[in-house]
Amino acid sequence: MLVSGVVGVKHVFEEVKCLTHFYQPGDFLFNTEVHKTLNIQESERIIYDEVELFWINYLNPAFKRNLPEVSIELEIQSSLLSTYQYQGYINKFGIDRKRYCEQWLRDNPKLIGMLSRKELANYFGVSTSSLQVFIKDSLGK
Amino acid sequence: MDKKTIISNGLVALTGSPENLPMFSEFSEIFEGPIYVEAGNKLWSVGSDEGYLWYVQKGYGFDRILLEDGTKILNGMTEPGMFICDEKSLLIGGNLVSDSTLYTEAVVYRARYSAYRQFMRDQEHFRALLSSISAHFLQLRKLRLLKMKHMNKADYWSATRNRFPGIEKFCSQTEIAKYFGVSKSTMHRLMK
C-alpha cells in the first residue's frame, strides 16, 4: 500500500510507451500487474515522487505459518482486486473523458508539474491540442 | 461431453496448462448445470443477493455495471469459454451491481460464491494458479484500457464489430460510445 508519493504505470502498446494510471497514497499495488511471465504489455512502474510503502509477502512461509487464515484470504482477495482495479480505470475514462481529465487536472497540480505535456496528453489519450483545451477549460491557463 | 470435461477444458485453455489437471475436475464439481438459457434472458440482475460464478459453454451477451453515481455502463462481452460474475459482490460481498444479458441461446454452468470461496480456501495449488488466471484477465483489461485510450477508433470499432457481429442491435450508441471512451457524435461518425 502506498503511504506517500506517486507511482505511474506505463505499458507498451503498438510500440509506444503509454501511461495509464497513477498510484497515490492509499492505493494498493499488486504483483500480478507486472507478472513475470504474463506481462505481455511490458508494464513497468515509474516513481514520480519519492514513495513510502507498506508491503506484505503473504506467501512467505513464516507469515503463512503464523497467520494461515489471513494468508489464504489475502491470496484470494488480491487476485480478484488486482483485476477489479483496472475496471475502475476503464470506467473513469469511459463515462466522460473530458470531464474526468479536467477534474484530474484540478485535483493534481503537483503531479502536473512532474509530467511533460507529451506525457500528460499520452495519459489522457488525447492530442496535445486537445490537452491545451482541457487545461484552458479546467485551469484557465 | 460432460460438465467435468467442458469446464476442465475451459481451464486448460485459460491457464495454458499442458494437461488436464485433477484439480480442474475437482473445481468443475462445484458447478451446477448445464443450464439452457433462451436468447434475451438475464443470467443475473442488479440488486440480487444471490451471487454465482458462471462458466459459458455457448452463447453471447453483454454485462452492464451500475456505478455509484447511478450511471449504468457496458462492462464487457460474454463469450464461450469465459468465467464471468458480478466482480464487486464476489470481491466485497453485498448485492449485485451489474446485469448480464444473453442475446443468443446459451448453455452455462454456475457455482455459488460460497462454494467458490470454500474451494479456494481448501485448495492451495489452485490458489497458486488463481494468481496466473488473474494476471491473464488483467492483461485483457490492460489491453482494453490501452485500446480505449490509444488505438485508432475506426480500427477498434471494426475489430469489435467482427468479434461480436450485430453489437449495434443489442447495445445503444451511447453505451457503445462509453465503451470506446468517445463522444456520442464521434461514435455516430464511426458507425456510419
mmCIF file of C-alpha atoms in Angstrom:
data_model
loop_
_atom_site.group_PDB
_atom_site.id
_atom_site.type_symbol
_atom_site.label_atom_id
_atom_site.label_comp_id
_atom_site.label_asym_id
_atom_site.label_seq_id
_atom_site.Cartn_x
_atom_site.Cartn_y
_atom_site.Cartn_z
ATOM 1 C CA MET A 1 0.000 0.000 0.000
ATOM 2 C CA LEU A 2 1.316 3.377 -0.974
ATOM 3 C CA VAL A 3 1.685 5.681 2.026
ATOM 4 C CA SER A 4 3.184 8.690 0.265
ATOM 5 C CA GLY A 5 4.500 9.641 -3.151
ATOM 6 C CA VAL A 6 3.321 8.850 -6.671
ATOM 7 C CA VAL A 7 3.899 5.821 -8.911
ATOM 8 C CA GLY A 8 2.895 5.863 -12.579
ATOM 9 C CA VAL A 9 2.294 2.752 -14.704
ATOM 10 C CA LYS A 10 3.420 2.543 -18.325
ATOM 11 C CA HIS A 11 2.838 -0.214 -20.882
ATOM 12 C CA VAL A 12 3.978 -0.814 -24.429
ATOM 13 C CA PHE A 13 1.104 -0.586 -26.911
ATOM 14 C CA GLU A 14 1.642 -0.523 -30.681
ATOM 15 C CA GLU A 15 5.348 0.018 -29.970
ATOM 16 C CA VAL A 16 4.703 3.175 -27.933
ATOM 17 C CA LYS A 17 5.023 3.526 -24.152
ATOM 18 C CA CYS A 18 1.650 4.535 -22.753
ATOM 19 C CA LEU A 19 0.853 5.859 -19.294
ATOM 20 C CA THR A 20 -2.458 4.504 -17.996
ATOM 21 C CA HIS A 21 -2.754 5.352 -14.299
ATOM 22 C CA PHE A 22 -1.091 6.576 -11.149
ATOM 23 C CA TYR A 23 -0.946 5.098 -7.683
ATOM 24 C CA GLN A 24 -1.364 7.708 -4.993
ATOM 25 C CA PRO A 25 -1.430 7.450 -1.154
ATOM 26 C CA GLY A 26 -3.922 4.801 -0.010
ATOM 27 C CA ASP A 27 -3.780 2.781 -3.251
ATOM 28 C CA PHE A 28 -2.858 -0.900 -3.383
ATOM 29 C CA LEU A 29 -0.263 -2.284 -5.799
ATOM 30 C CA PHE A 30 -0.237 -5.966 -6.764
ATOM 31 C CA ASN A 31 2.478 -8.041 -8.369
ATOM 32 C CA THR A 32 0.024 -9.525 -10.881
ATOM 33 C CA GLU A 33 0.227 -6.185 -12.747
ATOM 34 C CA VAL A 34 3.848 -6.968 -13.606
ATOM 35 C CA HIS A 35 3.558 -10.787 -13.557
ATOM 36 C CA LYS A 36 6.925 -12.172 -14.660
ATOM 37 C CA THR A 37 5.590 -14.491 -17.369
ATOM 38 C CA LEU A 38 2.287 -12.867 -18.318
ATOM 39 C CA ASN A 39 3.365 -9.250 -18.630
ATOM 40 C CA ILE A 40 2.605 -9.091 -22.338
ATOM 41 C CA GLN A 41 2.344 -5.287 -22.375
ATOM 42 C CA GLU A 42 5.736 -4.925 -20.672
ATOM 43 C CA SER A 43 4.151 -2.889 -17.874
ATOM 44 C CA GLU A 44 6.511 -1.002 -15.624
ATOM 45 C CA ARG A 45 6.105 1.214 -12.592
ATOM 46 C CA ILE A 46 7.783 4.586 -12.517
ATOM 47 C CA ILE A 47 8.342 6.589 -9.364
ATOM 48 C CA TYR A 48 7.317 10.197 -9.992
ATOM 49 C CA ASP A 49 7.545 11.383 -6.417
ATOM 50 C CA GLU A 50 9.570 9.646 -3.699
ATOM 51 C CA VAL A 51 7.469 6.843 -2.262
ATOM 52 C CA GLU A 52 6.907 5.205 1.082
ATOM 53 C CA LEU A 53 5.160 1.831 1.027
ATOM 54 C CA PHE A 54 3.834 -0.806 3.351
ATOM 55 C CA TRP A 55 4.231 -4.232 1.803
ATOM 56 C CA ILE A 56 3.386 -7.751 2.760
ATOM 57 C CA ASN A 57 4.501 -11.094 1.364
ATOM 58 C CA TYR A 58 1.519 -13.213 2.314
ATOM 59 C CA LEU A 59 3.140 -16.269 0.704
ATOM 60 C CA ASN A 60 6.174 -16.075 2.969
ATOM 61 C CA PRO A 61 6.336 -19.437 4.845
ATOM 62 C CA ALA A 62 6.664 -17.763 8.268
ATOM 63 C CA PHE A 63 3.656 -15.491 7.572
ATOM 64 C CA LYS A 64 1.617 -18.453 6.323
ATOM 65 C CA ARG A 65 2.527 -20.446 9.409
ATOM 66 C CA ASN A 66 1.708 -17.659 11.886
ATOM 67 C CA LEU A 67 -1.438 -16.333 10.214
ATOM 68 C CA PRO A 68 -2.681 -19.114 7.905
ATOM 69 C CA GLU A 69 -6.243 -17.822 7.521
ATOM 70 C CA VAL A 70 -5.131 -14.255 6.815
ATOM 71 C CA SER A 71 -2.600 -15.513 4.275
ATOM 72 C CA ILE A 72 -5.278 -17.509 2.421
ATOM 73 C CA GLU A 73 -7.780 -14.632 2.366
ATOM 74 C CA LEU A 74 -5.130 -12.194 1.133
ATOM 75 C CA GLU A 75 -4.133 -14.595 -1.621
ATOM 76 C CA ILE A 76 -7.739 -14.946 -2.821
ATOM 77 C CA GLN A 77 -8.659 -11.269 -2.464
ATOM 78 C CA SER A 78 -5.500 -9.860 -4.044
ATOM 79 C CA SER A 79 -6.092 -11.924 -7.189
ATOM 80 C CA LEU A 80 -9.605 -10.550 -7.527
ATOM 81 C CA LEU A 81 -8.786 -6.969 -6.558
ATOM 82 C CA SER A 82 -5.850 -6.599 -8.940
ATOM 83 C CA THR A 83 -8.180 -7.226 -11.887
ATOM 84 C CA TYR A 84 -11.099 -5.266 -10.476
ATOM 85 C CA GLN A 85 -8.957 -2.142 -10.043
ATOM 86 C CA TYR A 86 -8.405 -1.928 -13.796
ATOM 87 C CA GLN A 87 -12.140 -1.914 -14.404
ATOM 88 C CA GLY A 88 -12.200 1.270 -12.334
ATOM 89 C CA TYR A 89 -9.597 2.931 -14.574
ATOM 90 C CA ILE A 90 -11.615 1.904 -17.640
ATOM 91 C CA ASN A 91 -14.886 3.237 -16.214
ATOM 92 C CA LYS A 92 -13.391 6.613 -15.305
ATOM 93 C CA PHE A 93 -12.351 7.242 -18.880
ATOM 94 C CA GLY A 94 -15.424 5.711 -20.465
ATOM 95 C CA ILE A 95 -18.095 7.764 -18.741
ATOM 96 C CA ASP A 96 -16.887 11.202 -19.831
ATOM 97 C CA ARG A 97 -13.230 11.507 -20.715
ATOM 98 C CA LYS A 98 -13.172 15.325 -20.969
ATOM 99 C CA ARG A 99 -14.859 15.805 -17.606
ATOM 100 C CA TYR A 100 -12.591 13.224 -15.965
ATOM 101 C CA CYS A 101 -9.431 14.788 -17.409
ATOM 102 C CA GLU A 102 -10.443 18.308 -16.394
ATOM 103 C CA GLN A 103 -11.219 17.193 -12.847
ATOM 104 C CA TRP A 104 -7.919 15.295 -12.705
ATOM 105 C CA LEU A 105 -6.051 18.454 -13.758
ATOM 106 C CA ARG A 106 -7.742 20.439 -10.979
ATOM 107 C CA ASP A 107 -7.034 17.720 -8.379
ATOM 108 C CA ASN A 108 -3.379 17.073 -9.219
ATOM 109 C CA PRO A 109 -1.471 20.383 -9.506
ATOM 110 C CA LYS A 110 1.731 18.874 -8.080
ATOM 111 C CA LEU A 111 1.686 15.925 -10.465
ATOM 112 C CA ILE A 112 1.100 18.155 -13.493
ATOM 113 C CA GLY A 113 4.444 19.780 -12.730
ATOM 114 C CA MET A 114 6.182 16.392 -12.817
ATOM 115 C CA LEU A 115 4.876 15.385 -16.243
ATOM 116 C CA SER A 116 5.761 16.759 -19.633
ATOM 117 C CA ARG A 117 2.863 17.935 -21.827
ATOM 118 C CA LYS A 118 3.538 14.928 -24.057
ATOM 119 C CA GLU A 119 3.227 12.517 -21.125
ATOM 120 C CA LEU A 120 0.075 14.230 -19.928
ATOM 121 C CA ALA A 121 -1.532 14.012 -23.384
ATOM 122 C CA ASN A 122 -0.471 10.361 -23.516
ATOM 123 C CA TYR A 123 -2.061 9.705 -20.104
ATOM 124 C CA PHE A 124 -5.351 11.257 -21.228
ATOM 125 C CA GLY A 125 -5.147 9.534 -24.612
ATOM 126 C CA VAL A 126 -5.659 12.822 -26.461
ATOM 127 C CA SER A 127 -3.672 15.030 -28.821
ATOM 128 C CA THR A 128 -1.569 17.848 -27.392
ATOM 129 C CA SER A 129 -4.001 20.358 -28.914
ATOM 130 C CA SER A 130 -6.933 18.696 -27.100
ATOM 131 C CA LEU A 131 -4.840 18.745 -23.929
ATOM 132 C CA GLN A 132 -4.427 22.504 -24.332
ATOM 133 C CA VAL A 133 -8.212 22.867 -24.475
ATOM 134 C CA PHE A 134 -8.626 20.703 -21.331
ATOM 135 C CA ILE A 135 -6.016 22.803 -19.478
ATOM 136 C CA LYS A 136 -7.617 26.056 -20.552
ATOM 137 C CA ASP A 137 -11.118 24.894 -19.598
ATOM 138 C CA SER A 138 -10.095 23.457 -16.227
ATOM 139 C CA LEU A 139 -7.285 25.726 -15.075
ATOM 140 C CA GLY A 140 -7.898 28.803 -17.189
ATOM 141 C CA LYS A 141 -4.291 28.766 -18.471
ATOM 142 C CA MET B 1 -19.122 -34.031 -23.347
ATOM 143 C CA ASP B 2 -19.940 -33.940 -19.645
ATOM 144 C CA LYS B 3 -19.681 -30.987 -17.249
ATOM 145 C CA LYS B 4 -16.281 -32.048 -15.917
ATOM 146 C CA THR B 5 -14.710 -32.243 -19.364
ATOM 147 C CA ILE B 6 -16.255 -28.975 -20.564
ATOM 148 C CA ILE B 7 -15.193 -26.860 -17.576
ATOM 149 C CA SER B 8 -11.798 -28.568 -17.265
ATOM 150 C CA ASN B 9 -11.108 -27.881 -20.944
ATOM 151 C CA GLY B 10 -12.018 -24.250 -20.314
ATOM 152 C CA LEU B 11 -9.442 -24.109 -17.526
ATOM 153 C CA VAL B 12 -6.791 -25.768 -19.688
ATOM 154 C CA ALA B 13 -7.347 -23.091 -22.354
ATOM 155 C CA LEU B 14 -7.369 -20.286 -19.789
ATOM 156 C CA THR B 15 -4.266 -21.326 -17.892
ATOM 157 C CA GLY B 16 -2.235 -22.699 -20.791
ATOM 158 C CA SER B 17 -1.739 -25.878 -18.772
ATOM 159 C CA PRO B 18 -0.221 -28.630 -20.943
ATOM 160 C CA GLU B 19 -2.590 -31.162 -19.415
ATOM 161 C CA ASN B 20 -5.959 -31.518 -17.750
ATOM 162 C CA LEU B 21 -5.046 -31.497 -14.060
ATOM 163 C CA PRO B 22 -7.103 -33.387 -11.436
ATOM 164 C CA MET B 23 -7.795 -30.115 -9.597
ATOM 165 C CA PHE B 24 -9.579 -28.817 -12.730
ATOM 166 C CA SER B 25 -12.056 -31.676 -12.468
ATOM 167 C CA GLU B 26 -12.455 -31.010 -8.742
ATOM 168 C CA PHE B 27 -13.147 -27.329 -9.488
ATOM 169 C CA SER B 28 -15.785 -28.283 -12.066
ATOM 170 C CA GLU B 29 -17.597 -30.266 -9.350
ATOM 171 C CA ILE B 30 -18.681 -27.060 -7.567
ATOM 172 C CA PHE B 31 -20.671 -26.005 -10.664
ATOM 173 C CA GLU B 32 -24.266 -26.960 -11.368
ATOM 174 C CA GLY B 33 -25.567 -27.373 -14.893
ATOM 175 C CA PRO B 34 -25.822 -27.454 -17.815
ATOM 176 C CA ILE B 35 -28.381 -24.656 -17.693
ATOM 177 C CA TYR B 36 -30.035 -23.792 -21.008
ATOM 178 C CA VAL B 37 -30.872 -20.102 -21.443
ATOM 179 C CA GLU B 38 -33.027 -18.619 -24.194
ATOM 180 C CA ALA B 39 -31.920 -15.517 -26.061
ATOM 181 C CA GLY B 40 -32.894 -12.277 -24.308
ATOM 182 C CA ASN B 41 -32.759 -13.665 -20.775
ATOM 183 C CA LYS B 42 -30.570 -12.443 -17.947
ATOM 184 C CA LEU B 43 -28.030 -14.512 -16.043
ATOM 185 C CA TRP B 44 -28.120 -12.060 -13.174
ATOM 186 C CA SER B 45 -29.608 -8.646 -12.313
ATOM 187 C CA VAL B 46 -28.699 -5.559 -10.281
ATOM 188 C CA GLY B 47 -29.879 -5.828 -6.663
ATOM 189 C CA SER B 48 -29.977 -9.608 -6.465
ATOM 190 C CA ASP B 49 -28.449 -11.072 -3.321
ATOM 191 C CA GLU B 50 -27.540 -14.407 -4.945
ATOM 192 C CA GLY B 51 -24.087 -14.377 -6.437
ATOM 193 C CA TYR B 52 -22.743 -17.033 -8.793
ATOM 194 C CA LEU B 53 -19.600 -17.596 -10.779
ATOM 195 C CA TRP B 54 -20.666 -18.623 -14.295
ATOM 196 C CA TYR B 55 -18.955 -20.640 -16.978
ATOM 197 C CA VAL B 56 -20.232 -20.041 -20.513
ATOM 198 C CA GLN B 57 -20.097 -23.059 -22.792
ATOM 199 C CA LYS B 58 -22.175 -21.496 -25.546
ATOM 200 C CA GLY B 59 -23.766 -18.103 -26.132
ATOM 201 C CA TYR B 60 -23.004 -14.410 -26.467
ATOM 202 C CA GLY B 61 -24.106 -11.416 -24.461
ATOM 203 C CA PHE B 62 -23.104 -8.300 -22.578
ATOM 204 C CA ASP B 63 -22.913 -7.225 -18.985
ATOM 205 C CA ARG B 64 -23.617 -3.735 -17.714
ATOM 206 C CA ILE B 65 -22.477 -2.287 -14.419
ATOM 207 C CA LEU B 66 -24.315 0.234 -12.254
ATOM 208 C CA LEU B 67 -21.829 2.798 -10.958
ATOM 209 C CA GLU B 68 -22.076 4.647 -7.661
ATOM 210 C CA ASP B 69 -23.302 7.837 -9.376
ATOM 211 C CA GLY B 70 -26.248 5.917 -10.884
ATOM 212 C CA THR B 71 -24.742 5.612 -14.379
ATOM 213 C CA LYS B 72 -25.069 2.189 -15.999
ATOM 214 C CA ILE B 73 -22.374 1.346 -18.499
ATOM 215 C CA LEU B 74 -21.418 -1.517 -20.750
ATOM 216 C CA ASN B 75 -18.848 -3.538 -18.857
ATOM 217 C CA GLY B 76 -17.892 -6.417 -21.076
ATOM 218 C CA MET B 77 -18.857 -9.109 -23.517
ATOM 219 C CA THR B 78 -19.870 -12.664 -22.722
ATOM 220 C CA GLU B 79 -18.379 -15.300 -24.969
ATOM 221 C CA PRO B 80 -17.964 -19.099 -24.926
ATOM 222 C CA GLY B 81 -15.100 -20.277 -22.712
ATOM 223 C CA MET B 82 -15.393 -17.399 -20.236
ATOM 224 C CA PHE B 83 -15.842 -17.434 -16.469
ATOM 225 C CA ILE B 84 -17.987 -14.414 -15.572
ATOM 226 C CA CYS B 85 -19.604 -12.931 -12.482
ATOM 227 C CA ASP B 86 -20.540 -9.701 -10.748
ATOM 228 C CA GLU B 87 -16.989 -8.931 -9.671
ATOM 229 C CA LYS B 88 -17.740 -6.364 -6.987
ATOM 230 C CA SER B 89 -20.020 -8.657 -4.996
ATOM 231 C CA LEU B 90 -17.589 -11.560 -5.312
ATOM 232 C CA LEU B 91 -14.832 -9.314 -4.028
ATOM 233 C CA ILE B 92 -16.526 -7.480 -1.171
ATOM 234 C CA GLY B 93 -19.976 -9.027 -0.789
ATOM 235 C CA GLY B 94 -23.315 -7.202 -0.870
ATOM 236 C CA ASN B 95 -25.969 -7.198 -3.576
ATOM 237 C CA LEU B 96 -25.064 -7.476 -7.234
ATOM 238 C CA VAL B 97 -24.284 -4.200 -9.029
ATOM 239 C CA SER B 98 -24.432 -5.446 -12.609
ATOM 240 C CA ASP B 99 -26.703 -7.177 -15.136
ATOM 241 C CA SER B 100 -25.739 -9.889 -17.574
ATOM 242 C CA THR B 101 -27.974 -10.375 -20.618
ATOM 243 C CA LEU B 102 -27.572 -13.101 -23.217
ATOM 244 C CA TYR B 103 -28.513 -12.224 -26.765
ATOM 245 C CA THR B 104 -28.253 -15.710 -28.219
ATOM 246 C CA GLU B 105 -29.265 -19.140 -26.930
ATOM 247 C CA ALA B 106 -26.762 -20.198 -24.315
ATOM 248 C CA VAL B 107 -25.526 -23.129 -22.266
ATOM 249 C CA VAL B 108 -23.983 -22.160 -18.925
ATOM 250 C CA TYR B 109 -22.893 -23.621 -15.576
ATOM 251 C CA ARG B 110 -22.892 -21.849 -12.230
ATOM 252 C CA ALA B 111 -21.240 -22.106 -8.824
ATOM 253 C CA ARG B 112 -22.296 -20.254 -5.690
ATOM 254 C CA TYR B 113 -19.788 -17.697 -4.401
ATOM 255 C CA SER B 114 -19.680 -19.578 -1.100
ATOM 256 C CA ALA B 115 -18.692 -22.807 -2.897
ATOM 257 C CA TYR B 116 -16.047 -20.939 -4.894
ATOM 258 C CA ARG B 117 -14.538 -19.371 -1.772
ATOM 259 C CA GLN B 118 -14.538 -22.641 0.142
ATOM 260 C CA PHE B 119 -12.853 -24.396 -2.772
ATOM 261 C CA MET B 120 -10.151 -21.696 -2.898
ATOM 262 C CA ARG B 121 -9.599 -21.905 0.865
ATOM 263 C CA ASP B 122 -9.220 -25.690 0.674
ATOM 264 C CA GLN B 123 -7.065 -25.948 -2.460
ATOM 265 C CA GLU B 124 -3.624 -24.448 -2.040
ATOM 266 C CA HIS B 125 -2.459 -25.489 -5.519
ATOM 267 C CA PHE B 126 -5.480 -23.929 -7.182
ATOM 268 C CA ARG B 127 -4.888 -20.675 -5.268
ATOM 269 C CA ALA B 128 -1.407 -20.527 -6.739
ATOM 270 C CA LEU B 129 -2.971 -20.954 -10.168
ATOM 271 C CA LEU B 130 -5.543 -18.251 -9.408
ATOM 272 C CA SER B 131 -2.767 -15.679 -9.422
ATOM 273 C CA SER B 132 -1.881 -16.664 -13.014
ATOM 274 C CA ILE B 133 -5.555 -16.657 -14.036
ATOM 275 C CA SER B 134 -5.910 -13.152 -12.570
ATOM 276 C CA ALA B 135 -2.766 -11.996 -14.349
ATOM 277 C CA HIS B 136 -4.267 -13.319 -17.596
ATOM 278 C CA PHE B 137 -7.518 -11.376 -17.055
ATOM 279 C CA LEU B 138 -5.510 -8.357 -16.002
ATOM 280 C CA GLN B 139 -3.678 -8.414 -19.355
ATOM 281 C CA LEU B 140 -7.050 -8.353 -21.111
ATOM 282 C CA ARG B 141 -8.171 -5.376 -19.005
ATOM 283 C CA LYS B 142 -4.894 -3.559 -19.668
ATOM 284 C CA LEU B 143 -5.401 -4.117 -23.361
ATOM 285 C CA ARG B 144 -8.946 -2.799 -23.189
ATOM 286 C CA LEU B 145 -7.744 0.341 -21.368
ATOM 287 C CA LEU B 146 -4.903 0.851 -23.835
ATOM 288 C CA LYS B 147 -7.188 0.363 -26.838
ATOM 289 C CA MET B 148 -9.718 2.760 -25.353
ATOM 290 C CA LYS B 149 -7.089 5.453 -24.913
ATOM 291 C CA HIS B 150 -4.672 4.919 -27.749
ATOM 292 C CA MET B 151 -6.000 2.726 -30.544
ATOM 293 C CA ASN B 152 -7.268 4.234 -33.767
ATOM 294 C CA LYS B 153 -11.008 4.290 -33.072
ATOM 295 C CA ALA B 154 -12.060 3.223 -36.581
ATOM 296 C CA ASP B 155 -9.838 0.130 -36.256
ATOM 297 C CA TYR B 156 -11.144 -0.536 -32.729
ATOM 298 C CA TRP B 157 -14.744 -0.346 -33.916
ATOM 299 C CA SER B 158 -14.011 -2.637 -36.848
ATOM 300 C CA ALA B 159 -12.338 -5.224 -34.567
ATOM 301 C CA THR B 160 -15.218 -5.073 -32.059
ATOM 302 C CA ARG B 161 -17.856 -5.479 -34.770
ATOM 303 C CA ASN B 162 -16.001 -8.506 -36.113
ATOM 304 C CA ARG B 163 -15.791 -10.020 -32.636
ATOM 305 C CA PHE B 164 -19.475 -9.500 -31.924
ATOM 306 C CA PRO B 165 -21.443 -9.124 -35.165
ATOM 307 C CA GLY B 166 -24.663 -7.215 -34.532
ATOM 308 C CA ILE B 167 -23.432 -5.397 -31.416
ATOM 309 C CA GLU B 168 -25.301 -2.274 -32.558
ATOM 310 C CA LYS B 169 -28.594 -4.202 -32.386
ATOM 311 C CA PHE B 170 -28.094 -5.111 -28.718
ATOM 312 C CA CYS B 171 -26.399 -2.025 -27.302
ATOM 313 C CA SER B 172 -27.323 1.618 -27.736
ATOM 314 C CA GLN B 173 -24.987 4.018 -29.483
ATOM 315 C CA THR B 174 -24.468 5.856 -26.177
ATOM 316 C CA GLU B 175 -23.422 2.614 -24.466
ATOM 317 C CA ILE B 176 -21.004 1.757 -27.252
ATOM 318 C CA ALA B 177 -19.575 5.302 -27.163
ATOM 319 C CA LYS B 178 -18.834 4.962 -23.435
ATOM 320 C CA TYR B 179 -17.331 1.512 -24.020
ATOM 321 C CA PHE B 180 -14.976 3.128 -26.549
ATOM 322 C CA GLY B 181 -14.385 6.219 -24.414
ATOM 323 C CA VAL B 182 -15.513 8.620 -27.134
ATOM 324 C CA SER B 183 -18.321 11.134 -27.508
ATOM 325 C CA LYS B 184 -21.660 10.068 -28.934
ATOM 326 C CA SER B 185 -21.080 12.181 -32.056
ATOM 327 C CA THR B 186 -17.682 10.542 -32.668
ATOM 328 C CA MET B 187 -19.261 7.115 -32.247
ATOM 329 C CA HIS B 188 -22.072 8.041 -34.632
ATOM 330 C CA ARG B 189 -19.470 9.019 -37.245
ATOM 331 C CA LEU B 190 -17.511 5.781 -36.727
ATOM 332 C CA MET B 191 -20.602 3.607 -37.038
ATOM 333 C CA LYS B 192 -21.752 5.110 -40.340
#
